[in-house]
Coordinates of C-alpha atoms in Angstrom, one line a residue:
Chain A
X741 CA -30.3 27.2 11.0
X742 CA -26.7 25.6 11.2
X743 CA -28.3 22.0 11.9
X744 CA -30.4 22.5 8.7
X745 CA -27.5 23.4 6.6
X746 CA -25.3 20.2 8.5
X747 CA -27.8 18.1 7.5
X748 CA -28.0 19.3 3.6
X749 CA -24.6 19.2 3.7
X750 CA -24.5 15.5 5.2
X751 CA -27.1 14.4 2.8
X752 CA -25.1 15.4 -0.1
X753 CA -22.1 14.3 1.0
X754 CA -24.0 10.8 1.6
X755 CA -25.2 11.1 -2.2
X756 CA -21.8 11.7 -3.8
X757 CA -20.6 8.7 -1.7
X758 CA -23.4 6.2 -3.0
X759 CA -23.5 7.1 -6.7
X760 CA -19.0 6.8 -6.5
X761 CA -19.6 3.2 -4.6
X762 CA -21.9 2.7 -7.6
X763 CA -19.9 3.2 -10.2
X764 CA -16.8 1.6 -8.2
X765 CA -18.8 -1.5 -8.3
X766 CA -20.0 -1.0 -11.7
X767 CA -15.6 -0.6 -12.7
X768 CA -15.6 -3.6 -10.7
X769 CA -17.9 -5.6 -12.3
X770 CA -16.7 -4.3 -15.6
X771 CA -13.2 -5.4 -14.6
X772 CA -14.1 -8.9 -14.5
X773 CA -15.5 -8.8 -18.1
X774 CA -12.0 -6.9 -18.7
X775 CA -10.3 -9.6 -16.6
X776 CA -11.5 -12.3 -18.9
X777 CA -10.0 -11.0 -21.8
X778 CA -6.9 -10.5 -20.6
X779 CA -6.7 -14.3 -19.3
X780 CA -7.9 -15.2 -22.8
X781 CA -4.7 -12.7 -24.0
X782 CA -2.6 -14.1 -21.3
X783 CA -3.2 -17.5 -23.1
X784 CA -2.2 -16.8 -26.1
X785 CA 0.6 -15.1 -24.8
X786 CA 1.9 -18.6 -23.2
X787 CA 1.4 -21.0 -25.5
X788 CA 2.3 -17.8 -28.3
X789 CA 5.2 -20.3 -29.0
X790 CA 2.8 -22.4 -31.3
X791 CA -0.3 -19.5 -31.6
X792 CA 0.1 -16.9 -34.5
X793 CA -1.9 -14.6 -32.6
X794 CA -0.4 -10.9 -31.0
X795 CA -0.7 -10.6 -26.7
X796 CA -1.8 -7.5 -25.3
X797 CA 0.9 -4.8 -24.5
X798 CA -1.4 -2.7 -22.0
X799 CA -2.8 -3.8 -19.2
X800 CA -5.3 -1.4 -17.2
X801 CA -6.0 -1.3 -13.2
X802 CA -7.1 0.8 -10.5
X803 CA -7.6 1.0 -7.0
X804 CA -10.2 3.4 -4.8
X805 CA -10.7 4.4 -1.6
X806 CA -14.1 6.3 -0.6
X807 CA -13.7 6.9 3.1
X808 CA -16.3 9.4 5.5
X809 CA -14.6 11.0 8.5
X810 CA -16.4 12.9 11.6
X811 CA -14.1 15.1 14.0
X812 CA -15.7 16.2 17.7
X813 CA -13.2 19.0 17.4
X814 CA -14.9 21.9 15.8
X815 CA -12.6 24.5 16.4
X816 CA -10.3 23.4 13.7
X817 CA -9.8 20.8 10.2
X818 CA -8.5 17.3 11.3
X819 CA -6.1 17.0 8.1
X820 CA -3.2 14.1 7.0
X821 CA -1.2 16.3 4.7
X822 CA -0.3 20.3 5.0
X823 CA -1.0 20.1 1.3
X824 CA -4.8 19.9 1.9
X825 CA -6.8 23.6 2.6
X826 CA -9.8 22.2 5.0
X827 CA -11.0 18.7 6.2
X828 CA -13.5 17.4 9.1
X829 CA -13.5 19.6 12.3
X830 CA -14.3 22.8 12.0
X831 CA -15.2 23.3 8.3
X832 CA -17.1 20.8 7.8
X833 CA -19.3 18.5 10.0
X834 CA -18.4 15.1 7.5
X835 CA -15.6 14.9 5.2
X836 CA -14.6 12.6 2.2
X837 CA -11.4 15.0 1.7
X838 CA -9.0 13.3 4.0
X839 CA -8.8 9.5 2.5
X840 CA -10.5 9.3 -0.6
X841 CA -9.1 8.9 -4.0
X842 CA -9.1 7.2 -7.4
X843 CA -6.0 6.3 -9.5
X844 CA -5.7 4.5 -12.8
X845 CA -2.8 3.1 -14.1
X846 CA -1.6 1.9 -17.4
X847 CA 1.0 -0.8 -17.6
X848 CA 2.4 -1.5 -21.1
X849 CA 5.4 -4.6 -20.9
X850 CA 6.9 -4.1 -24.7
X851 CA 9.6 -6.7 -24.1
X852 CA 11.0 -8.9 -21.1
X853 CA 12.9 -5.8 -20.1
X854 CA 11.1 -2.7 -21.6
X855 CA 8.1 -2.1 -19.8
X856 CA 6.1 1.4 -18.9
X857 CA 3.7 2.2 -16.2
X858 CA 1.5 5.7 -16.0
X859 CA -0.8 6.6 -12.9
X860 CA -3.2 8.7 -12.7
X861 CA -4.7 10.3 -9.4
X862 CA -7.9 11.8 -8.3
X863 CA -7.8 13.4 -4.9
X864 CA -8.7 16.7 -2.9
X865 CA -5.6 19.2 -4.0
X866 CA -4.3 22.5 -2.8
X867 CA -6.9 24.4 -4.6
X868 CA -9.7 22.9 -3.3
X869 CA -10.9 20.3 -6.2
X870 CA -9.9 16.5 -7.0
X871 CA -8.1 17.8 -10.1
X872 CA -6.3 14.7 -11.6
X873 CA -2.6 14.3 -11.5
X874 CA 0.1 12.4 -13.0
X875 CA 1.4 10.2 -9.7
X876 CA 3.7 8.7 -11.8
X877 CA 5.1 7.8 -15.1
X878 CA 8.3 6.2 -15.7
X879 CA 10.0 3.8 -18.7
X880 CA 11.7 0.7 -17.0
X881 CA 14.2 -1.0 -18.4
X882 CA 15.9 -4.5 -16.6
X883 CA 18.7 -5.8 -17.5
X884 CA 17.7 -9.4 -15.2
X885 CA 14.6 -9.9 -13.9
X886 CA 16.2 -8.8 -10.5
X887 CA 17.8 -5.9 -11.9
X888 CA 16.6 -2.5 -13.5
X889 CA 16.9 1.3 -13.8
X890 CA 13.8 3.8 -13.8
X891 CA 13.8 7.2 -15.8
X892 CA 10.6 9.3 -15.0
X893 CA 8.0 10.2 -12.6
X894 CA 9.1 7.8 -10.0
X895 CA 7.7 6.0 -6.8
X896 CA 9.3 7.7 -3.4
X897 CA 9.8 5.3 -0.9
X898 CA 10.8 7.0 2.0
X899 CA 8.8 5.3 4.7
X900 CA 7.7 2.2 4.9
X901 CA 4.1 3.0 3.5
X902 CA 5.1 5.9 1.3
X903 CA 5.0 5.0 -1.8
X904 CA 1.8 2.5 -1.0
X905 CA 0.0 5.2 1.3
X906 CA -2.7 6.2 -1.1
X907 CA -3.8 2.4 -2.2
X908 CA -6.4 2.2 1.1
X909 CA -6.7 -1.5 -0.1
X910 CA -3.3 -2.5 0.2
X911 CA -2.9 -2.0 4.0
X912 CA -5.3 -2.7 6.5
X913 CA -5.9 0.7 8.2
X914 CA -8.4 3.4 7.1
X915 CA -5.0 5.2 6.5
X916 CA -1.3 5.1 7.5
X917 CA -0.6 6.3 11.0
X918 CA -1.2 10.3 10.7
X919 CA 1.6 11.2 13.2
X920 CA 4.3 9.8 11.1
X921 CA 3.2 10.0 7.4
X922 CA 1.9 13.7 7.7
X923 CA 5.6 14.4 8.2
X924 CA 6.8 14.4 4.6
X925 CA 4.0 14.9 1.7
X926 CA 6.1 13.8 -1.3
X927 CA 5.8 10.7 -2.9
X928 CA 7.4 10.7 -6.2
X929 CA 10.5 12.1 -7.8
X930 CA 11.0 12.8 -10.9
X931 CA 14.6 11.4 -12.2
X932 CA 16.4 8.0 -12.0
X933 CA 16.5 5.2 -9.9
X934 CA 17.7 1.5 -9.9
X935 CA 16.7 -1.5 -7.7
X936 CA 18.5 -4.6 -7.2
X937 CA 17.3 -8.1 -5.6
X938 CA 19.5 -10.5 -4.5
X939 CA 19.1 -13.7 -2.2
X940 CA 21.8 -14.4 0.8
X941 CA 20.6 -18.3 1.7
X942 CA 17.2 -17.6 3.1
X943 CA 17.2 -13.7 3.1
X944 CA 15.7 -11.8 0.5
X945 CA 17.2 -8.5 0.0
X946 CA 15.9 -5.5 -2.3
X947 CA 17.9 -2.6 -2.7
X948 CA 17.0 0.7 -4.5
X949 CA 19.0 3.7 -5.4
X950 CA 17.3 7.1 -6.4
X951 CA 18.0 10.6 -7.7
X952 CA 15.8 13.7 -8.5
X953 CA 13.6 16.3 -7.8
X954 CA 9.7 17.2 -6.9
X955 CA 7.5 20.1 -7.0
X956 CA 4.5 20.1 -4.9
X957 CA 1.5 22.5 -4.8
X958 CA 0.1 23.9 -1.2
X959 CA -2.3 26.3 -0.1
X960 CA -0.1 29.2 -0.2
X961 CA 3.3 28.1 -1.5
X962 CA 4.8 25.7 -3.6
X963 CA 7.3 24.0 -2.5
X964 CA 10.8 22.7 -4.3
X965 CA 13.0 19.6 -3.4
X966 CA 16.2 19.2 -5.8
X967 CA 19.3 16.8 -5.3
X968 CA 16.8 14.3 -4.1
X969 CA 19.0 11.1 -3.1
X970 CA 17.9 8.2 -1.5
X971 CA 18.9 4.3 -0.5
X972 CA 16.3 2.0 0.6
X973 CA 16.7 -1.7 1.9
X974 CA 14.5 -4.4 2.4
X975 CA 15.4 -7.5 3.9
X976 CA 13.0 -10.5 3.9
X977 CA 13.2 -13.4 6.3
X978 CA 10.4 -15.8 6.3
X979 CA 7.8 -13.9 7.6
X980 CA 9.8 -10.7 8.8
X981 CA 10.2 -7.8 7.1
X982 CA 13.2 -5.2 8.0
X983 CA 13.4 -2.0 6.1
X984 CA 15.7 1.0 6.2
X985 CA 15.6 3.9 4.6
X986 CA 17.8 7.3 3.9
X987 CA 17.1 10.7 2.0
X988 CA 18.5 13.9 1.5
X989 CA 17.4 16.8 -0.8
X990 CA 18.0 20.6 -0.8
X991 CA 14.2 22.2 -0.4
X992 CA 12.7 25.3 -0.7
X993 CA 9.1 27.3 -0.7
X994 CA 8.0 30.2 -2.6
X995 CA 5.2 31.7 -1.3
X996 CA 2.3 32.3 -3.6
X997 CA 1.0 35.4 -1.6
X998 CA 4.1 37.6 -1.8
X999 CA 6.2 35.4 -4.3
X1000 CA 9.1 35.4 -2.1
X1001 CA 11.5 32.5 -2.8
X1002 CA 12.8 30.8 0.9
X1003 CA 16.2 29.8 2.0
X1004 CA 17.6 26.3 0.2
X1005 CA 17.8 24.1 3.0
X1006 CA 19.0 20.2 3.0
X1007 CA 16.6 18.2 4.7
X1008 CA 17.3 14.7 5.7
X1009 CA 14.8 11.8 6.4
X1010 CA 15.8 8.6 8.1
X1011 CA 13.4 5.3 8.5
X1012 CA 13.7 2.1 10.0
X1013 CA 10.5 -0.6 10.2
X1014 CA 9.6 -3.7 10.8
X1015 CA 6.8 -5.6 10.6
X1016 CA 5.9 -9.4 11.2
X1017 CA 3.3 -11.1 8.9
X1018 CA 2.3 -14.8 9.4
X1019 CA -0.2 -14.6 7.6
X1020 CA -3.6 -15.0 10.3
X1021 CA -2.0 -12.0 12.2
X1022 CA 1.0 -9.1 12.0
X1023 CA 2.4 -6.9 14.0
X1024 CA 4.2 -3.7 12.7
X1025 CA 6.5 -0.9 13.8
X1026 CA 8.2 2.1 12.0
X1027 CA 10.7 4.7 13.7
X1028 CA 11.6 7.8 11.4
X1029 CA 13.5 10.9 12.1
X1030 CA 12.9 14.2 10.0
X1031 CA 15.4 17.1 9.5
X1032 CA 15.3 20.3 8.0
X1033 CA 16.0 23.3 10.7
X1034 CA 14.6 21.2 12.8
X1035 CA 14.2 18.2 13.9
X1036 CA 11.3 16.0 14.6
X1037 CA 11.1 12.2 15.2
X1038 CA 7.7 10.2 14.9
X1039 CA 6.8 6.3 15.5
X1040 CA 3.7 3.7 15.6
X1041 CA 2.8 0.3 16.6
X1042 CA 0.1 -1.3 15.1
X1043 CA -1.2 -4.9 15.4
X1044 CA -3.9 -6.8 14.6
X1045 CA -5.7 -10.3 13.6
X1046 CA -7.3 -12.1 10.8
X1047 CA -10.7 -14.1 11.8
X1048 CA -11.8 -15.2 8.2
X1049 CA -12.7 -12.1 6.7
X1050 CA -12.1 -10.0 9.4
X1051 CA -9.4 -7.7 10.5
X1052 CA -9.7 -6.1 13.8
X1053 CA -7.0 -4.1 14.5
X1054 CA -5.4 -1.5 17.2
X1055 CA -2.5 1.3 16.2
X1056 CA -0.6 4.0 18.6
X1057 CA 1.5 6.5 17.0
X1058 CA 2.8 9.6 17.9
X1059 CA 5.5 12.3 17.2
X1060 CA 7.8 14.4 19.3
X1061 CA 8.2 18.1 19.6
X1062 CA 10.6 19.6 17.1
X1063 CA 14.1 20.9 18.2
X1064 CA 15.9 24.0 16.4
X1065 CA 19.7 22.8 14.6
X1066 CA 21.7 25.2 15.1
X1067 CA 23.1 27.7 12.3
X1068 CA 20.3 28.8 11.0
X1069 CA 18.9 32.3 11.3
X1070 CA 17.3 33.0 14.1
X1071 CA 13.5 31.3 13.8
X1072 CA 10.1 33.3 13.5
X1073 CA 7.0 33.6 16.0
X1074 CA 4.9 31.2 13.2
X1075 CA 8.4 28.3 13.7
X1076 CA 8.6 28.3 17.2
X1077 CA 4.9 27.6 17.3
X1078 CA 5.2 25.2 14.4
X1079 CA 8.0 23.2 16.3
X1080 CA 6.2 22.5 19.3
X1081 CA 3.1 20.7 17.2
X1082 CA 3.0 17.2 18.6
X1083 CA 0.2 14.7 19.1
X1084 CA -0.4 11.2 20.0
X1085 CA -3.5 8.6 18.5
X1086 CA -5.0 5.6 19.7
X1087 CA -6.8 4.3 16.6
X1088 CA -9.2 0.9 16.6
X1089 CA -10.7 -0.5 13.6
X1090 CA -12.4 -3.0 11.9
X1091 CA -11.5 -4.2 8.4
X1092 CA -14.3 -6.6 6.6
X1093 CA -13.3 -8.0 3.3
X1094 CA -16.8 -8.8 2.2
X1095 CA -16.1 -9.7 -1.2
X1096 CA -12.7 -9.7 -3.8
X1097 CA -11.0 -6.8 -4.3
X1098 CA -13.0 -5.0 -1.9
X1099 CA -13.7 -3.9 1.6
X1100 CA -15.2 -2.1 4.2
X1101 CA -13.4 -0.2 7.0
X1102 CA -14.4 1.2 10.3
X1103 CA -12.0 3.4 12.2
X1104 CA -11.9 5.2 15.5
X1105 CA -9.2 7.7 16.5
X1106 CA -8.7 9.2 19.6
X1107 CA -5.9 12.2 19.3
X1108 CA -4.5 13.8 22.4
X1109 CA -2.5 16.7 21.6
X1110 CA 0.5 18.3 22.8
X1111 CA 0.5 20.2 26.2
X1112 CA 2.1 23.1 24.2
X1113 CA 0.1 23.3 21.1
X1114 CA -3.0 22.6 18.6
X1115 CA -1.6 19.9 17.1
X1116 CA -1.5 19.3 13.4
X1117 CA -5.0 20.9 13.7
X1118 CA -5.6 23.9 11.0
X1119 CA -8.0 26.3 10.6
X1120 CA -7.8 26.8 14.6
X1121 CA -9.2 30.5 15.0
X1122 CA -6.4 32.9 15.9
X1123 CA -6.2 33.1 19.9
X1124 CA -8.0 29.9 20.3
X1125 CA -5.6 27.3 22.4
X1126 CA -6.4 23.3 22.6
X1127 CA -3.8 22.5 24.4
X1128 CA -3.8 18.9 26.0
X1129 CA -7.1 18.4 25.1
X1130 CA -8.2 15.4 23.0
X1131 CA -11.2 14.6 20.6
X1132 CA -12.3 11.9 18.6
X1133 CA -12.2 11.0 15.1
X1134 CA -14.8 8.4 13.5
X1135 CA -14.0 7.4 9.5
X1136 CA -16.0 5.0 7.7
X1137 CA -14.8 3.5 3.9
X1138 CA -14.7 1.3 1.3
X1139 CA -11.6 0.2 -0.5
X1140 CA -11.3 -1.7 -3.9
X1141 CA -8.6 -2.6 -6.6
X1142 CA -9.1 -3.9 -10.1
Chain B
X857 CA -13.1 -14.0 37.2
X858 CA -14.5 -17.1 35.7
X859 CA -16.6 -16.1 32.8
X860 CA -14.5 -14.0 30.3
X861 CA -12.1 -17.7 30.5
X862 CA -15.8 -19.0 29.4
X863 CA -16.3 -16.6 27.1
X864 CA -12.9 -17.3 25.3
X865 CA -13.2 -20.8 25.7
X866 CA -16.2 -21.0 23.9
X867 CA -15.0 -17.7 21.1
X868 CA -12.0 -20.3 20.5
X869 CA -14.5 -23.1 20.2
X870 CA -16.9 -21.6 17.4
X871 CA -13.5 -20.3 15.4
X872 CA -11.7 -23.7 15.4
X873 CA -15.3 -25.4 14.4
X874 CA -15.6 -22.8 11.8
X875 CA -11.9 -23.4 10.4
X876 CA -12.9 -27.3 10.6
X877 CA -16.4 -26.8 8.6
X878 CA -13.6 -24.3 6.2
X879 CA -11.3 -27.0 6.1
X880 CA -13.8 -29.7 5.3
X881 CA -15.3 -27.3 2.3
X882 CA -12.1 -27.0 0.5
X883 CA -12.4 -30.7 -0.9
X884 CA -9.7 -29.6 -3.7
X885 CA -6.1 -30.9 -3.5
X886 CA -3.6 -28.8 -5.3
X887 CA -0.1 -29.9 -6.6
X888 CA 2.5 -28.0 -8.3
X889 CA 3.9 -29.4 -11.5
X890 CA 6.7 -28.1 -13.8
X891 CA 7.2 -29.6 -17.5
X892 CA 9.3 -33.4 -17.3
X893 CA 11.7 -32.2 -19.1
X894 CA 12.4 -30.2 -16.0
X895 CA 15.4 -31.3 -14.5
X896 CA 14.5 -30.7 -10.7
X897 CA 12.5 -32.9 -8.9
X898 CA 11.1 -31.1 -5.4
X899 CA 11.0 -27.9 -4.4
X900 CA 9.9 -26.8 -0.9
X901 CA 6.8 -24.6 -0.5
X902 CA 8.8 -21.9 0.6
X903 CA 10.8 -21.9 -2.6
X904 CA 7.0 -22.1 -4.3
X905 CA 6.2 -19.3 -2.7
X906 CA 8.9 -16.8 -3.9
X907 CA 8.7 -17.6 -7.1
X908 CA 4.9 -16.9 -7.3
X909 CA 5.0 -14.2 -5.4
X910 CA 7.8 -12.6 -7.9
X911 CA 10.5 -13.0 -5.1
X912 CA 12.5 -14.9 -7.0
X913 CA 12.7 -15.6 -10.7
X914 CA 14.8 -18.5 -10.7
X915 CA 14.6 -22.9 -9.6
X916 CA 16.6 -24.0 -6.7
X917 CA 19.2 -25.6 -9.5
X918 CA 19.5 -21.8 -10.9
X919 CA 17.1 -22.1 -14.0
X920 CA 14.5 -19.2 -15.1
X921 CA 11.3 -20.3 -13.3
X922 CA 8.5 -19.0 -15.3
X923 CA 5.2 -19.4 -12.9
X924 CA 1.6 -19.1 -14.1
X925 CA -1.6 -18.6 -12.1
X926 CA -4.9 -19.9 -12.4
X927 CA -8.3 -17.2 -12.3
X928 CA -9.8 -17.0 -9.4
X929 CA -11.4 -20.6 -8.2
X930 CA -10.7 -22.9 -5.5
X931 CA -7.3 -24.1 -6.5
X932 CA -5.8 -21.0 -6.5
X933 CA -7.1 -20.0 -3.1
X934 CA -5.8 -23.3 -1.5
X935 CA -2.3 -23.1 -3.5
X936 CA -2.0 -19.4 -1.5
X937 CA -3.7 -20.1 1.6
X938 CA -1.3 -23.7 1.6
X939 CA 1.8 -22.5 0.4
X940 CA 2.2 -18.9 0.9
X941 CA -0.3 -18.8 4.2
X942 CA -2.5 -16.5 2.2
X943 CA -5.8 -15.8 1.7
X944 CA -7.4 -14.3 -1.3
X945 CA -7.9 -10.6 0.1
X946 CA -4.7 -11.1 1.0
X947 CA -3.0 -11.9 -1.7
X948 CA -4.6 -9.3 -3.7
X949 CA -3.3 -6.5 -1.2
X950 CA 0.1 -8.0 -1.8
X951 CA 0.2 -7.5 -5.1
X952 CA -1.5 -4.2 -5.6
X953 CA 1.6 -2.5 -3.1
X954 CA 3.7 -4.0 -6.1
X955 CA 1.5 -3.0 -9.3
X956 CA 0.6 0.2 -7.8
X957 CA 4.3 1.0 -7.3
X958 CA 5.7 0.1 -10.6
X959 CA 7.2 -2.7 -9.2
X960 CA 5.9 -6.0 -10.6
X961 CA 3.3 -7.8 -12.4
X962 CA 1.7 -11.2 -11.0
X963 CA 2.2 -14.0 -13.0
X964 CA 0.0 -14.5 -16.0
X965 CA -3.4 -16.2 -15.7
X966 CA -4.7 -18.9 -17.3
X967 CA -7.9 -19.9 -17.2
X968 CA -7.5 -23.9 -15.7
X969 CA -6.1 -26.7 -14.7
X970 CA -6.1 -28.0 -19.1
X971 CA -4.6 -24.1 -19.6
X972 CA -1.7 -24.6 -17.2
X973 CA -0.4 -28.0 -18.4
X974 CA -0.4 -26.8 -21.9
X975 CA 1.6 -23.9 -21.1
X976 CA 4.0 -26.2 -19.5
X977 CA 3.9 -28.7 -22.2
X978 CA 5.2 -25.5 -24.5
X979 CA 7.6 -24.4 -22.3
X980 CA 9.5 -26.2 -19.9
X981 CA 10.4 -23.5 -17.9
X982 CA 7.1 -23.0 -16.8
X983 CA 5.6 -23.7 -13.4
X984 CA 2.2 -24.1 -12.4
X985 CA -0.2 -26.0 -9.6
X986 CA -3.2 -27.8 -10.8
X987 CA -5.9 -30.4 -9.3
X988 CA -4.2 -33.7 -8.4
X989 CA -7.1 -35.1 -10.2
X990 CA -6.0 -33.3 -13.4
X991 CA -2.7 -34.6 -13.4
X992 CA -1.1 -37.1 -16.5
X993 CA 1.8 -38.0 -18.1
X994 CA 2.7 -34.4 -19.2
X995 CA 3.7 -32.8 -16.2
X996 CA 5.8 -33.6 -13.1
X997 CA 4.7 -33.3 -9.6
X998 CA 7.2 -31.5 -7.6
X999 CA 5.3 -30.7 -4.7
X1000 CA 2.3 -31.7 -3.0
X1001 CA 1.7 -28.9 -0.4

């Protein structure tokens, strides 16, 4: 009976990923007809100087990952984000709910130094559906071409993949290293910021500034982040990349069962990465340290090689058991459980970029978790214990941009 | 003991014959050319680099350095893969971290190698790479990666 109903299940799952990787290459095709008229606009826009004809303002792109994932743990949902209600494991056999997504984005440039960007994003929410969002929407306005302030929705660049974590294309994984980016699920703020670029002889350094505030929706609370500030580097040496990154913001959850408003707590993020790309192989490594009423630190190395059009690659990352700060009220059953969650992955994969602006990943995870508890597992049946044990994670995708 | 050294030996073999039959393929020879009314003269590939890649906005002498790309063809992949050590895929993953963010725009696209040396014929800040074969007395070779 339950193999009958795994196999519907699978079938239709199978069906809703062919007919989205037929219309992603029927956007893609599109795109090129698109792409042609916006060289033929870029033209005109260049030689404008001697052409009485207008350039295009708005530009539209997109980017899409579709990406299958099977857990051999069936006693509870494999998840990336505590934002997300169920996933692969235990409620369902396959899953497209962990990596898959769609955004659009409008660009509009209105001058050298006004320009305007709007994305939009399709993925699997808090309530259970792909509901679009608003990822972000800001007005930019630079003063130099290496100087500008935001005012909007804003890209959140926290860690070093955070504000590119959900543009599969854009990195070489199936998805950032889970132990680390599950840690903090916002990725925009909605205020200010201002970046700066400047060269020092052969080092490249970008520097960004940021204030504001984010609201995000989960299962069974919504939680609230004000006096958001953060400073990001990024220095650039040849073929080296050093970043460093602070936050701090003041966050609370109200639960939506019993509508009870949580204490204000400052929370403080910290990141420091590097990574190493010659351009036929990198290397990459990220360090981050979370703190609320607790602390937690996370990390991953990942490396890998480019053969042509292939990108094998091999990732460990893992986070540490959380420890209580002190002055805080005394914690709850549900915290002291929560801060012992730890986990380590192994993940090997295969990236094949079989055509432009597209490709297909294969990814195999093997999680051990914690001696002392499930994991970032949910769903896990009251009383049941996993402790130590490990399981395996297989994810199949296909990534494009336009 | 022996045979995984074979077994590299000859994985290393069939790779650097398949680079060689890659290398052979890519008959095209790109230069990068700037208007000569330009006032520099050389720039190195790494300077090439940041400026198409958006790094920098500005020549070596301090000038705005407005670059333009070419659509996809074999040019453009051997300008990246020669002067910025990338290949197509890659190049597009680079620059969808920096749309996708709200961070940049590549440089505008022109059709071809006639497209680019009349946008640098109209403005001299413009920078471009072309076919050697297309080259004349309206642009300026700075660089011949």
């Amino acid at each position: 009976m339950s193999f009958s109903i795994d196999k519907l299940t699978m079938t239709k799952h199978c069906l809703v990923v062919l007919s989205l990787l037929a219309t992603s290459i029927s956007i893609a095709k599109a795109d090129e007809i698109a792409t042609t008229s916006v060289v033929a606009a870029n033209t005109v826009d260049v030689i404008g100087e001697t052409s009485e004809e207008q350039p295009s303002i708005f530009k539209l792109s997109g980017f899409g990952t579709f990406v299958l994932s099977h857990s051999s743990q069936g006693l509870g949902d494999y998840v990336l984000d505590s934002t997300v209600p169920k996933g692969t494991g235990r409620s369902q056999n396959w899953a497209m709910s962990n990596d898959s997504r769609l955004g659009l984005q409008v660009s509009a440039n209105f001058s050298p130094k006004i320009s305007a960007v709007l994305q939009v994003i399709s993925e699997f929410q808090a309530d259970g559906t792909y509901r679009p969002a608003v990822e972000w929407g800001n007005i930019k306005y630079a003063f130099t071409p290496d100087s500008y302030i935001r005012v909007g929705r804003i890209s959140l660049p926290t860690f070093l993949y955070s504000d590119t974590r959900k543009v599969g294309y854009s990195y070489p994984w199936i998805r950032p290293p889970a132990e680390l980016y599950r840690q903090l699920t916002l990725t925009s703020s909605d205020g200010i910021d201002a970046g700066y670029r400047f060269e020092m002889g052969e080092v490249g350094n970008t520097i960004k500034l940021l204030y504001g505030s984010n609201i995000i929706d989960r299962p069974t609370s919504i939680s609230t982040s004000r006096d958001l500030w953060g400073i990001f580097d990024k220095l650039e040496y040849d073929s080296t990349t050093f970043s460093l990154g602070y936050q701090k913001r003041i966050a609370s959850s109200q639960s939506l069962i019993n509508g009870i408003q949580g204490a204000w707590i400052p929370n403080y993020d910290l990141s420091a990465g590097v990574s190493y790309d010659p351009g036929n192989w990198f290397a990459v490594a990220e360090w981050i340290q979370r703190q609320s009423t607790t602390k937690t630190g996370a990390m991953y190395v990942s490396t890998g090689v480019r053969l042509d059009t292939l990108t094998p690659y091999i990732t460990y990352s893992q986070n540490s058991r959380s420890s209580f700060i002190p002055g805080f009220p005394a914690p709850t059953v549900a915290s002291i459980q929560n801060s012992k969650r730890s986990q380590s992955t192994v993940s090997l994969g295969l990236r094949w970029d079989f055509t432009r602006n597209m490709d297909i990943e294969l990814q195999y995870d093997r999680v051990k978790l914690g001696d002392n508890s499930n994991g970032y597992l949910t769903n896990v049946p009251a009383g049941v214990t996993l402790y130590g044990s490990t399981f395996h994670v297989i994810s199949v995708g296909v990534n494009f941009v336009f | 003991m022996k045979s995984p050294k074979t077994l590299l030996h000859c994985l290393t073999f069939t790779l650097l014959l398949a680079a060689t039959i890659a290398s052979a393929d890519a008959s095209a020879d790109v230069v990068i050319v700037v208007s000569v009314k330009n006032p520099i003269s050389s720039i190195t590939a790494e300077q090439a680099s940041k400026i198409f890649l958006g790094k920098v906005t500005t020549f070596p002498n301090g000038d705005n350095a407005i670059p333009v790309d070419q659509a996809e063809n074999a040019i453009k992949d051997e300008f990246y893969a020669k002067v910025a050590h990338k290949n197509p895929a890659q190049l597009t993953a680079y620059w969808a971290k920096i749309i996708f963010t709200g961070d940049g725009q590549p440089p505008q696209r022109l059709e071809n190698n006639i497209a680019v040396k009349k946008a640098i014929a109209n403005n001299p800040k413009t920078i471009g790479y072309i076919d050697s074969n297309a080259v004349d007395s309206s642009v300026k070779i700075v660089l011949t990666p």
